[in-house]
Coordinates of C-alpha atoms and ligand atoms in Angstrom, one line a residue:
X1 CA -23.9 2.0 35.1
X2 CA -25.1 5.2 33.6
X3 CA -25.4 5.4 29.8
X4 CA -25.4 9.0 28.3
X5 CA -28.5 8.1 26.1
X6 CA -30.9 6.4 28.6
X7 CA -33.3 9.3 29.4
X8 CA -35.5 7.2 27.4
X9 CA -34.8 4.1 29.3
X10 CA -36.3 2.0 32.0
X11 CA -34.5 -1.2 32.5
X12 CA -30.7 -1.2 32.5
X13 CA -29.0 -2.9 29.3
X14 CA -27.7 -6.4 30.0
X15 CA -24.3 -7.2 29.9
X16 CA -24.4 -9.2 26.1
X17 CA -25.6 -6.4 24.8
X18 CA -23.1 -4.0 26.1
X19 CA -20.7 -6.5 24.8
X20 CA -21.9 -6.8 21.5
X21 CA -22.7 -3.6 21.3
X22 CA -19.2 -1.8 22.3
X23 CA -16.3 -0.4 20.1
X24 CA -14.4 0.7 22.7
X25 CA -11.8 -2.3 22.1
X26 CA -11.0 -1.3 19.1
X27 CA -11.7 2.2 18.3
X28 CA -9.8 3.5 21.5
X29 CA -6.8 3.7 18.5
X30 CA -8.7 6.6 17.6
X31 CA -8.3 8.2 20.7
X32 CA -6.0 11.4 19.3
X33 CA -8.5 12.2 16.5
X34 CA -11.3 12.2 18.7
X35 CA -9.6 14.6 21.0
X36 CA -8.1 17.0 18.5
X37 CA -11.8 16.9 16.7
X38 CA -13.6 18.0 20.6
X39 CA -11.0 20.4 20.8
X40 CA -12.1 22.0 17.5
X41 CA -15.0 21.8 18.0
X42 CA -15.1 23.1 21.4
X43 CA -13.1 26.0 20.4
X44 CA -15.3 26.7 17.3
X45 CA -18.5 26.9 19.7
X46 CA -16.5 29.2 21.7
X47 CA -15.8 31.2 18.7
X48 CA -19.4 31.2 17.9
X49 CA -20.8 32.4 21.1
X50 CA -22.9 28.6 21.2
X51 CA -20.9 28.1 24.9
X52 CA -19.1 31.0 26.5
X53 CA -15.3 31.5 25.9
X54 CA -14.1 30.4 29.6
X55 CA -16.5 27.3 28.9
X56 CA -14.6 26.2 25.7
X57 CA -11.1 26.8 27.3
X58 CA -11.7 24.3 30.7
X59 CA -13.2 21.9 27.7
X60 CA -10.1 22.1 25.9
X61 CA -7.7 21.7 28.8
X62 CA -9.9 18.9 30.4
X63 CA -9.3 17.5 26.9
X64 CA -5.5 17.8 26.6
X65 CA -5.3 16.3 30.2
X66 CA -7.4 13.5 28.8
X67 CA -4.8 13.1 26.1
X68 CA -1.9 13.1 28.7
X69 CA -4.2 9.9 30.7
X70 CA -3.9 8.1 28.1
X71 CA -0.6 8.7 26.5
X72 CA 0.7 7.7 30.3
X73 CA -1.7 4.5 30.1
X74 CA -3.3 5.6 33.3
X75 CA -6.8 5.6 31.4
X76 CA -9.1 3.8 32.4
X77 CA -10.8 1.8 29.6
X78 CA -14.1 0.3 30.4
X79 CA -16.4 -1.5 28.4
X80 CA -19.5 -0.3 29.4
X81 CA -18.3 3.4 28.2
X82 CA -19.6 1.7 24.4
X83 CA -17.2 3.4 22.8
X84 CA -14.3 5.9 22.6
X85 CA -16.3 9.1 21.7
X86 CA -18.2 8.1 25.1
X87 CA -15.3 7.5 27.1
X88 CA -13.6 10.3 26.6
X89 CA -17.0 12.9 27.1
X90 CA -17.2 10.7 30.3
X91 CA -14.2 11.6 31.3
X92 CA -14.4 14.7 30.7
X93 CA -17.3 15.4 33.0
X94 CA -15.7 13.6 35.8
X95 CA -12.5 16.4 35.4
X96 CA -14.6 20.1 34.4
X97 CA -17.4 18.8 35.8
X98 CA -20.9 17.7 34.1
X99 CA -22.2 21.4 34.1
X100 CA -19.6 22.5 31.6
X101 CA -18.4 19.0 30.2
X102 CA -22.1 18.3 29.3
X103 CA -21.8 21.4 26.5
X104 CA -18.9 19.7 24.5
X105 CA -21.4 17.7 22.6
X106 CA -23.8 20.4 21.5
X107 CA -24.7 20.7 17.4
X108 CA -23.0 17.7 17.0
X109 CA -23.9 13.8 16.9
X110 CA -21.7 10.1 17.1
X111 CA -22.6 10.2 13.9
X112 CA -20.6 12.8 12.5
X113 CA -17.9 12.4 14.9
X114 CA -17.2 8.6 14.4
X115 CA -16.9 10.0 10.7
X116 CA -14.3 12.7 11.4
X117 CA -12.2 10.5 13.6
X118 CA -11.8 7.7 11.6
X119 CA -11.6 10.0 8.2
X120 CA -8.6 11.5 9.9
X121 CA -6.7 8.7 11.1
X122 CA -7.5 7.1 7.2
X123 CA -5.9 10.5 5.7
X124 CA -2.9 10.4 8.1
X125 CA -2.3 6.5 6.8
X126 CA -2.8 7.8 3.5
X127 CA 0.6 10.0 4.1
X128 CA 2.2 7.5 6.1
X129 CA 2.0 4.8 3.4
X130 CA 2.8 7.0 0.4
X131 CA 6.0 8.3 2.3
X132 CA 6.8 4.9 3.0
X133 CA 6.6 3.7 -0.5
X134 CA 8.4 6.8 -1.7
X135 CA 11.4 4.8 0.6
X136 CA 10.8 1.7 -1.3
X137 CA 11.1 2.9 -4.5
X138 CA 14.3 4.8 -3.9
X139 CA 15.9 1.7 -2.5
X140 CA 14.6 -0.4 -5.9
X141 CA 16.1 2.7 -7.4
X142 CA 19.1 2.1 -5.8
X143 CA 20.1 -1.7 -6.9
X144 CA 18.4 -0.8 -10.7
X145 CA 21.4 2.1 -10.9
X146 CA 23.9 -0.5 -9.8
X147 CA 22.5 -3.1 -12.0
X148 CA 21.7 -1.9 -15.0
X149 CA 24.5 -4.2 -16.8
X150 CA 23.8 -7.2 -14.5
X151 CA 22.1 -9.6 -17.7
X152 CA 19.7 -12.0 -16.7
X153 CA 16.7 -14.2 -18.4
X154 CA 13.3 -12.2 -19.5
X155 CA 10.8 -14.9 -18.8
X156 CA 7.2 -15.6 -19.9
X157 CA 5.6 -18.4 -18.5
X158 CA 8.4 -18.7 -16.5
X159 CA 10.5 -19.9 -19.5
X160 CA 13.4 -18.0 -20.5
X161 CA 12.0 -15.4 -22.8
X162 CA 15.0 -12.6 -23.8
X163 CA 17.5 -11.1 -22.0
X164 CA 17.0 -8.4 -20.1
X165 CA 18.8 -6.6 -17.3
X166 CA 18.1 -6.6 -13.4
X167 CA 17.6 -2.6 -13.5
X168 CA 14.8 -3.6 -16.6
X169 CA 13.1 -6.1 -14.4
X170 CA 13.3 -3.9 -11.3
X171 CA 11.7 -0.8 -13.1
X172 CA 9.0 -2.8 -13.7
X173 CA 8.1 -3.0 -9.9
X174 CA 9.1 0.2 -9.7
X175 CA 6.4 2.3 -11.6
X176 CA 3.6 0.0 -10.5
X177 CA 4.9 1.0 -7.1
X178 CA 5.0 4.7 -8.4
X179 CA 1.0 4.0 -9.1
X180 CA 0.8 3.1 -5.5
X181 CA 2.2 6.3 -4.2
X182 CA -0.2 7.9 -6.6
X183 CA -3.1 6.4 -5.4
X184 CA -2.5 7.2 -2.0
X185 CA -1.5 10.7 -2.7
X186 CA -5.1 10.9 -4.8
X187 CA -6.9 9.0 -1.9
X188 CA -5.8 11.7 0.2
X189 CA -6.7 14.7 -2.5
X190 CA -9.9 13.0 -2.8
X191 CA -11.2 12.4 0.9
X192 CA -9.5 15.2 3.2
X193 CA -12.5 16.7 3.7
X194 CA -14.2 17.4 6.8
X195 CA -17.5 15.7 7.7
X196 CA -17.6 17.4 11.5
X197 CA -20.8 19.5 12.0
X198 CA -23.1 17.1 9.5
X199 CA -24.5 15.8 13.2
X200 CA -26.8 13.0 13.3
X201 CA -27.3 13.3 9.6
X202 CA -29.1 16.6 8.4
X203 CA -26.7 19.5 10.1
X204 CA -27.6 21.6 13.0
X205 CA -29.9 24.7 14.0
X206 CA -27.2 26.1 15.9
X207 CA -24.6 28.5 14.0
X208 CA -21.7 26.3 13.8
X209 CA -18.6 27.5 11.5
X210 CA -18.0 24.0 10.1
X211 CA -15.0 25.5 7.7
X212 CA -13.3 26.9 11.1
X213 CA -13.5 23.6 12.4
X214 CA -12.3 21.5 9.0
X215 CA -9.6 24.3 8.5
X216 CA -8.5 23.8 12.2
X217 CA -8.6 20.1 11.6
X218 CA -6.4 19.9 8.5
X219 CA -8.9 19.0 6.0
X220 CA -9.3 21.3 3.2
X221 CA -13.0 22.3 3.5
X222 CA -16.4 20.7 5.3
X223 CA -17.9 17.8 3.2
X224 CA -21.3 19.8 1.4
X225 CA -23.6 17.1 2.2
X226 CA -24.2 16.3 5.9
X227 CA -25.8 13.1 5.0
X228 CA -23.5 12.1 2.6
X229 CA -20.7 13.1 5.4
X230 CA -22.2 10.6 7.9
X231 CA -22.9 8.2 5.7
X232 CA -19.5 8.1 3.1
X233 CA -17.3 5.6 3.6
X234 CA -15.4 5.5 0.2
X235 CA -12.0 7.0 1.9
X236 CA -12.3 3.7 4.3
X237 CA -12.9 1.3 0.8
X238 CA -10.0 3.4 -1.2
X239 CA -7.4 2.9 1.2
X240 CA -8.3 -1.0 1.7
X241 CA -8.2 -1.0 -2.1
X242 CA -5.0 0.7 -2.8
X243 CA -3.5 -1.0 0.1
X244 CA -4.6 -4.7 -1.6
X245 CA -3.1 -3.7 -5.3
X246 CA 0.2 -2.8 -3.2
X247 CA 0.4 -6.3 -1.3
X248 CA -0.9 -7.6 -5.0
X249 CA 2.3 -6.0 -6.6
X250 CA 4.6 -6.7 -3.6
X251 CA 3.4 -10.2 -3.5
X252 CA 4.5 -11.0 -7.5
X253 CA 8.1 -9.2 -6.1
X254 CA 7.8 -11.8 -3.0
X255 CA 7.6 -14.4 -4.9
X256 CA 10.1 -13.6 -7.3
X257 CA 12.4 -13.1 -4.5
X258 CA 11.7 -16.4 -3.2
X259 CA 12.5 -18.1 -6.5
X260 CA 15.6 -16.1 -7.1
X261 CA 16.6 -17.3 -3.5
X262 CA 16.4 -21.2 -4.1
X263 CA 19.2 -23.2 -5.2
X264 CA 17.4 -23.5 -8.6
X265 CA 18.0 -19.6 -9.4
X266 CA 20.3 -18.4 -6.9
X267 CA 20.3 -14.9 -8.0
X268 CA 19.5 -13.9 -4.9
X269 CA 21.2 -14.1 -1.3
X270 CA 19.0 -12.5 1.3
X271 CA 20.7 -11.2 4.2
X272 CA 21.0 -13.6 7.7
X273 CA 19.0 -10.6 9.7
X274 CA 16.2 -11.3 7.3
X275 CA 16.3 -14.7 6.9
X276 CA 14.8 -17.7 9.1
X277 CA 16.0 -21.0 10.0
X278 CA 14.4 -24.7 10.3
X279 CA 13.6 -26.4 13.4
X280 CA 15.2 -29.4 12.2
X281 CA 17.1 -29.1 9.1
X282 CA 20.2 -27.0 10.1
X283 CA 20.8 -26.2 6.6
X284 CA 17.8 -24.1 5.7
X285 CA 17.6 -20.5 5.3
X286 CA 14.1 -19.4 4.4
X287 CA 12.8 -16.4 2.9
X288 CA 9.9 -16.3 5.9
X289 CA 9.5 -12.6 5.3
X290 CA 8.9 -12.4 1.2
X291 CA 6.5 -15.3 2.1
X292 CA 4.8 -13.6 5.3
X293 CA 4.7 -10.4 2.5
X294 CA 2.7 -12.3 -0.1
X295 CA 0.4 -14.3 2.6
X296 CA -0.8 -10.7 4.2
X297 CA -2.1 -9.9 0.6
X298 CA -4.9 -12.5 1.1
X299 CA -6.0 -10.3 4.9
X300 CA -5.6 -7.2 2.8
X301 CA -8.2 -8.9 0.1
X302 CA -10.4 -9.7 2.8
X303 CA -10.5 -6.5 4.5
X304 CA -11.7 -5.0 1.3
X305 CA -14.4 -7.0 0.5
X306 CA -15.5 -7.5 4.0
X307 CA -16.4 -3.4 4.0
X308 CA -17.4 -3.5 0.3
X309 CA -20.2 -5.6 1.9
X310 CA -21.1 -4.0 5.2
X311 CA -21.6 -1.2 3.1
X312 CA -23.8 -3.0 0.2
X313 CA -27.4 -2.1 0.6
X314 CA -26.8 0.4 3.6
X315 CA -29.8 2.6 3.3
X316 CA -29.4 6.0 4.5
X317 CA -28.0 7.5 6.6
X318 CA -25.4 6.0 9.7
X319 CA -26.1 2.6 10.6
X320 CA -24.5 0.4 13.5
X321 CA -23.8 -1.7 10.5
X322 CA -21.0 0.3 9.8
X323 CA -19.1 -0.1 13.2
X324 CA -17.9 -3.2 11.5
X325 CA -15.9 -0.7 9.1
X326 CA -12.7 -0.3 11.8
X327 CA -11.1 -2.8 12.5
X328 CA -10.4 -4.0 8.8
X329 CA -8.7 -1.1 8.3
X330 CA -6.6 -1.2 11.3
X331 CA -5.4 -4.5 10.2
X332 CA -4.5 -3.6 6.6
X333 CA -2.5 -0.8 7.7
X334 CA -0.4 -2.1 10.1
X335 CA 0.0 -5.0 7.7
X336 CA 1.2 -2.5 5.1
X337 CA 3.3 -0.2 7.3
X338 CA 4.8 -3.2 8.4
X339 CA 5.6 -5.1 5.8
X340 CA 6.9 -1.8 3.3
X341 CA 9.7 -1.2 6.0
X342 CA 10.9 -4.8 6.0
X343 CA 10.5 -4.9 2.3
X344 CA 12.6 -2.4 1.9
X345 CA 15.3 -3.5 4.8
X346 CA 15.0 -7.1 3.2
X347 CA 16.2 -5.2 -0.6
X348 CA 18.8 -2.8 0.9
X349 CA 20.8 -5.7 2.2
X350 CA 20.2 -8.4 -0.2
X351 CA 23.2 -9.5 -2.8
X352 CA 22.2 -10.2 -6.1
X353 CA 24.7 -12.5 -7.6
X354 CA 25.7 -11.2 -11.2
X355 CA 27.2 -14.6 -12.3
X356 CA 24.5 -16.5 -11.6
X357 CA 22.1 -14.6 -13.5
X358 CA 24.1 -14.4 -16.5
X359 CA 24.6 -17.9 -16.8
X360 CA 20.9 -18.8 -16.3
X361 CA 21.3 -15.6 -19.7
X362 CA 23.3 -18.1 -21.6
X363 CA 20.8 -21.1 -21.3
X364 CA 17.7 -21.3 -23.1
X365 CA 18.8 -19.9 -26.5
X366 CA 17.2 -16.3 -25.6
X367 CA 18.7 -14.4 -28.7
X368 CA 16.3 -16.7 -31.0
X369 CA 14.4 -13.6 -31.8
X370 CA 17.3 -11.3 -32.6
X371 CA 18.4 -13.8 -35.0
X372 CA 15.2 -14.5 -36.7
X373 CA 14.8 -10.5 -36.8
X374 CA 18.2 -10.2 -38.7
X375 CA 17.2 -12.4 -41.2
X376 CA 14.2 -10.3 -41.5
X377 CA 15.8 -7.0 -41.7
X378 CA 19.5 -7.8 -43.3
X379 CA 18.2 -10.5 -45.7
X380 CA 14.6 -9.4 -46.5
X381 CA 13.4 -13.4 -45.7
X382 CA 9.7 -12.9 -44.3
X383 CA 9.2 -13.5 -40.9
X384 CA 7.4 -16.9 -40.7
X385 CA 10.6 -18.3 -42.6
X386 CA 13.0 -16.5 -40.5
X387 CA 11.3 -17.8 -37.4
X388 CA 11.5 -21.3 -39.1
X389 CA 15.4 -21.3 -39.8
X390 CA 16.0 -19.9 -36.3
X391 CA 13.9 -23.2 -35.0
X392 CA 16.5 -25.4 -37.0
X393 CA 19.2 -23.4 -35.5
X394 CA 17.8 -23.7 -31.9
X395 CA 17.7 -27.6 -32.8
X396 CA 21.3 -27.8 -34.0
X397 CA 22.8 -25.6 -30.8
X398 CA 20.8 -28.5 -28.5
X399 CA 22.1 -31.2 -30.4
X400 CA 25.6 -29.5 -29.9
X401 CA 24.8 -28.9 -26.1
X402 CA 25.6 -25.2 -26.8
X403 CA 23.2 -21.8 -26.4
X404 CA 22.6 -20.1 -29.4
X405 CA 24.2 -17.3 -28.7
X406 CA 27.6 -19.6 -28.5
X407 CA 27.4 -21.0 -32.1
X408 CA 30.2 -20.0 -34.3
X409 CA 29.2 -18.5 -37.6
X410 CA 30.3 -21.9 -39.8
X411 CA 27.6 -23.7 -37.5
X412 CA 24.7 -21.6 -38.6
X413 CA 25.7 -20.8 -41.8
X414 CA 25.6 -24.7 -42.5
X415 CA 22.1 -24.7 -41.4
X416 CA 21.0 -21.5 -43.8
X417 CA 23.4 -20.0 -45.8
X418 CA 22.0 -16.3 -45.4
X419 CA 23.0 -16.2 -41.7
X420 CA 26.4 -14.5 -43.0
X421 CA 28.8 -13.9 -40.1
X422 CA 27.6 -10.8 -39.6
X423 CA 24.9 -12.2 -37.6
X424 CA 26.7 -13.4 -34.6
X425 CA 26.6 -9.5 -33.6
X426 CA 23.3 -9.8 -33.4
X427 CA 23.3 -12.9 -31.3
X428 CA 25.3 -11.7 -28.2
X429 CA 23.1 -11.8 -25.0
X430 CA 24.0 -8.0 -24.3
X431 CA 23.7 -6.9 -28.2
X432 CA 20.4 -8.5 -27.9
X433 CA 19.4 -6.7 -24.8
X434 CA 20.7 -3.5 -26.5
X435 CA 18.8 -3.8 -29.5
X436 CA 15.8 -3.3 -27.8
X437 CA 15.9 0.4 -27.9
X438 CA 12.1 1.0 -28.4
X439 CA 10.6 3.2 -26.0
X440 CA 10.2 1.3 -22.6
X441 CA 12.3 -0.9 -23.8
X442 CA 14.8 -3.1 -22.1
X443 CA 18.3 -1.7 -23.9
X444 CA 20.7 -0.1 -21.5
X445 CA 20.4 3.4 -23.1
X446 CA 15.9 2.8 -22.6
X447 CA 16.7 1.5 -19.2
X448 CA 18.9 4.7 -18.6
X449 CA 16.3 6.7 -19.6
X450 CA 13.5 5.2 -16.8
X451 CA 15.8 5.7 -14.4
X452 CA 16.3 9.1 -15.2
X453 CA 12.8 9.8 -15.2
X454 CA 11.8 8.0 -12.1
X455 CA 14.9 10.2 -10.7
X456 CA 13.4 13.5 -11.7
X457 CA 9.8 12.3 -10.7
X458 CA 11.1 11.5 -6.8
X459 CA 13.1 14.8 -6.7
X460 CA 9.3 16.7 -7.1
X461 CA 7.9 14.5 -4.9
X462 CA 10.5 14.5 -2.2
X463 CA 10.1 18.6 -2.2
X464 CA 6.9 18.8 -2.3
X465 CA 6.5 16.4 1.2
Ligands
LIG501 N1 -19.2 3.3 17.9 C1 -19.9 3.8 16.8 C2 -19.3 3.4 15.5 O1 -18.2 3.0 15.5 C3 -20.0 5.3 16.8 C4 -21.2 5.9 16.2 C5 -22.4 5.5 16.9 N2 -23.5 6.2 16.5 C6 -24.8 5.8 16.8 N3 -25.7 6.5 16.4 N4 -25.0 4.8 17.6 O2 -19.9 3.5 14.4

């Protein structure tokens, strides 16, 4: 077999080696960046007078045909091709010939190609993802709107804490899902530059327009440094990063989902098309999905740190070390893209079950605070004391069997005679939701507010896609 680098060669390379040594498994899904980036190219040394203007054109349409080949899946991989820059040159020759096919590669290296494919396909994901999560977020939206007077327990160490509403709880996901988008859309602001026409690693004594070429590619300008554009691979680590905070966030919403779907909670039904059964008990209905969500985090985790350390230590400029950089990203973002849609199919047709939710409200005493805080504020007693009382009350609604917040106002009054009736306004699980009117706050009018504001925030960004 005939390698495109073995001038220098005099025994063949053995078959481990080609083996160990090939890509072409796996970076063949780079296949329509590496084309589009030859035919910019091409066409840019045409422009240039570097190959002749007929030359560039057969290059282009040898290209495009290449393009159909494999589209059709009539192209033939092979292994010995290394790679999918390789295969496609090789190709190439075989259809305009090696006279004119040979040219394609002039005033440019693997080097800088590998860096343009794979930056292009990373930029691409960036969009794909941050559309996608734009998706999610309206559907969480969605269920906040309708929810915002469904009551159910605030909880801190998984106790009941206060009450707050479904919409409160679900804005929470919300904006750190809005920080996703974000960091996508700033991964993308940050790395669509082109690093096409750095070649091997210190640019090119031929007169290459490397801003026609980034221009034609869809990347805002060429990267200023050639070795730093063969050698970056930051938009590779962002992505794997921004993609393991989203499955870190998604996976707390998983598991809350899976909680809120057990018998224990049952605020939660999930939907039969996004449910699993049990081999053997015929009763079960599992939430595989919210659990396959949260497992993925731990590949998306070790996608990221397997790059962070290929690249530790990498002295300059490309190294084969950093063929390991692929296929990790591959995997985190079909994992993402994946598991955002069904996320979001999983939410849309999920019931939350109001009644349930409220009654898991009304256990667990969760207005405690609001009336420690009236004493404070109506009665001037100083905190510690307040909180004090409010314990003896707790105590005395157990002892009844009765929440707090159901306590008539002889009840408490016998316990401290400054809890006037009065403060059984403040002890409703809604009033105590309501009082909570500081900004971010979970009262209905705060939780109106977020909405709002989320609202106007997706209106820009759905305009501005
Ligand atoms: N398959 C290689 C990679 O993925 C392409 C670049 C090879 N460059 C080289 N100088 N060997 O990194």
């Amino acid at each position: 077999m005939k390698k495109m680098w073995e001038g220098r060669f005099s025994e063949a390379s053995s078959e481990l080696l080609e083996r160990f040594n090939a890509s072409i498994m796996f970076d063949r899904e780079l296949y329509e960046d590496d084309i589009a980036g030859s035919i910019a190219h091409a066409s840019m040394l045409g422009d240039a007078g570097i190959i002749t203007k007929d030359e560039a054109s057969a290059i282009k349409s040898g290209l495009e045909q290449i393009l159909a080949e494999i589209n059709e899946g009539k192209f033939e991989w092979k292994i010995a091709d290394e790679d999918i820059h390789m295969s496609v040159e090789k190709r190439l020759s075989e259809i305009v010939g090696k006279e004119i096919g040979g040219k394609l590669h002039t005033a440019r290296s693997r080097n800088d190609q590998v860096a343009l494919d794979f930056r292009r396909f990373v930029m691409r994901k960036n969009r794909e993802i941050s559309v996608q999560i734009l998706n999610l977020i309206k559907t969480l939206l969605e269920i906040s709107n309708s929810h915002t007077d469904a009551l159910m327990p605030g909880y801190t160490h998984l106790q009941h804490a206060q009450p707050v509403s479904l919409a409160f709880h679900l804005l929470a996901y919300i904006y750190m899902f809005k920080r996703d988008y974000e960091r996508f859309v700033s991964s993308f602001e940050r790395g669509n530059f082109s690093p096409l026409g750095s070649a091997a690693l210190a640019g090119t004594p031929h007169r290459i327009n490397r801003h026609a070429t980034a221009s034609a590619l869809g990347f805002y300008a060429p990267m200023e440094n050639a070795m730093d554009g063969v050698s970056d691979r930051d938009f590779a680590l962002e992505i794997l990063f921004n993609i393991s905070l989203f499955f870190m966030h998604a996976s707390r919403l998983c598991e809350e989902l899976i909680l809120w779907s057990s018998s224990e909670f049952g605020f939660i039904a999930i939907s039969d098309a996004y449910s699993t059964g049990s081999s053997i008990m015929p009763q079960k209905k599992n939430p595989d999905v919210a659990e396959l969500i949260r497992g993925k985090t731990g590949r998306a985790y070790g996608n990221l740190m397997g790059l962070l350390t290929v690249m530790k230590g990498l002295a300059l400029a490309y190294n084969k070390d950093m063929q390991e950089d692929k296929e990790g990203v591959f995997d985190s973002v079909k994992a993402i893209l994946e598991s955002v849609a069904i996320l979001n199919e999983m939410l849309k047709t999920a019931k939350f079950n109001k009644k349930n939710m409220l009654s898991a409200t009304e256990r667990g005493h969760l207005s405690a605070t609001d009336l420690a805080d009236f004493l404070v504020r109506e009665k001037g007693v100083a905190f510690r004391e307040a909180h004090f009382i409010t314990g003896k009350c707790v105590a005395a609604a157990e002892r009844a069997g009765k929440d707090l917040s159901q306590m008539s106002a002889e009840e408490l009054r016998g316990i401290d005679e400054r809890i006037t009736p009065d403060a059984l306004a403040f002890l409703g699980l809604k009033a105590s939701m309501d009082a909570r009117k500081s900004f971010g706050g979970a009262s209905s009018s705060s939780v109106l507010a977020q909405i709002a504001s989320v609202q106007k925030w997706l209106g820009e960004k759905s305009s501005s896609i």
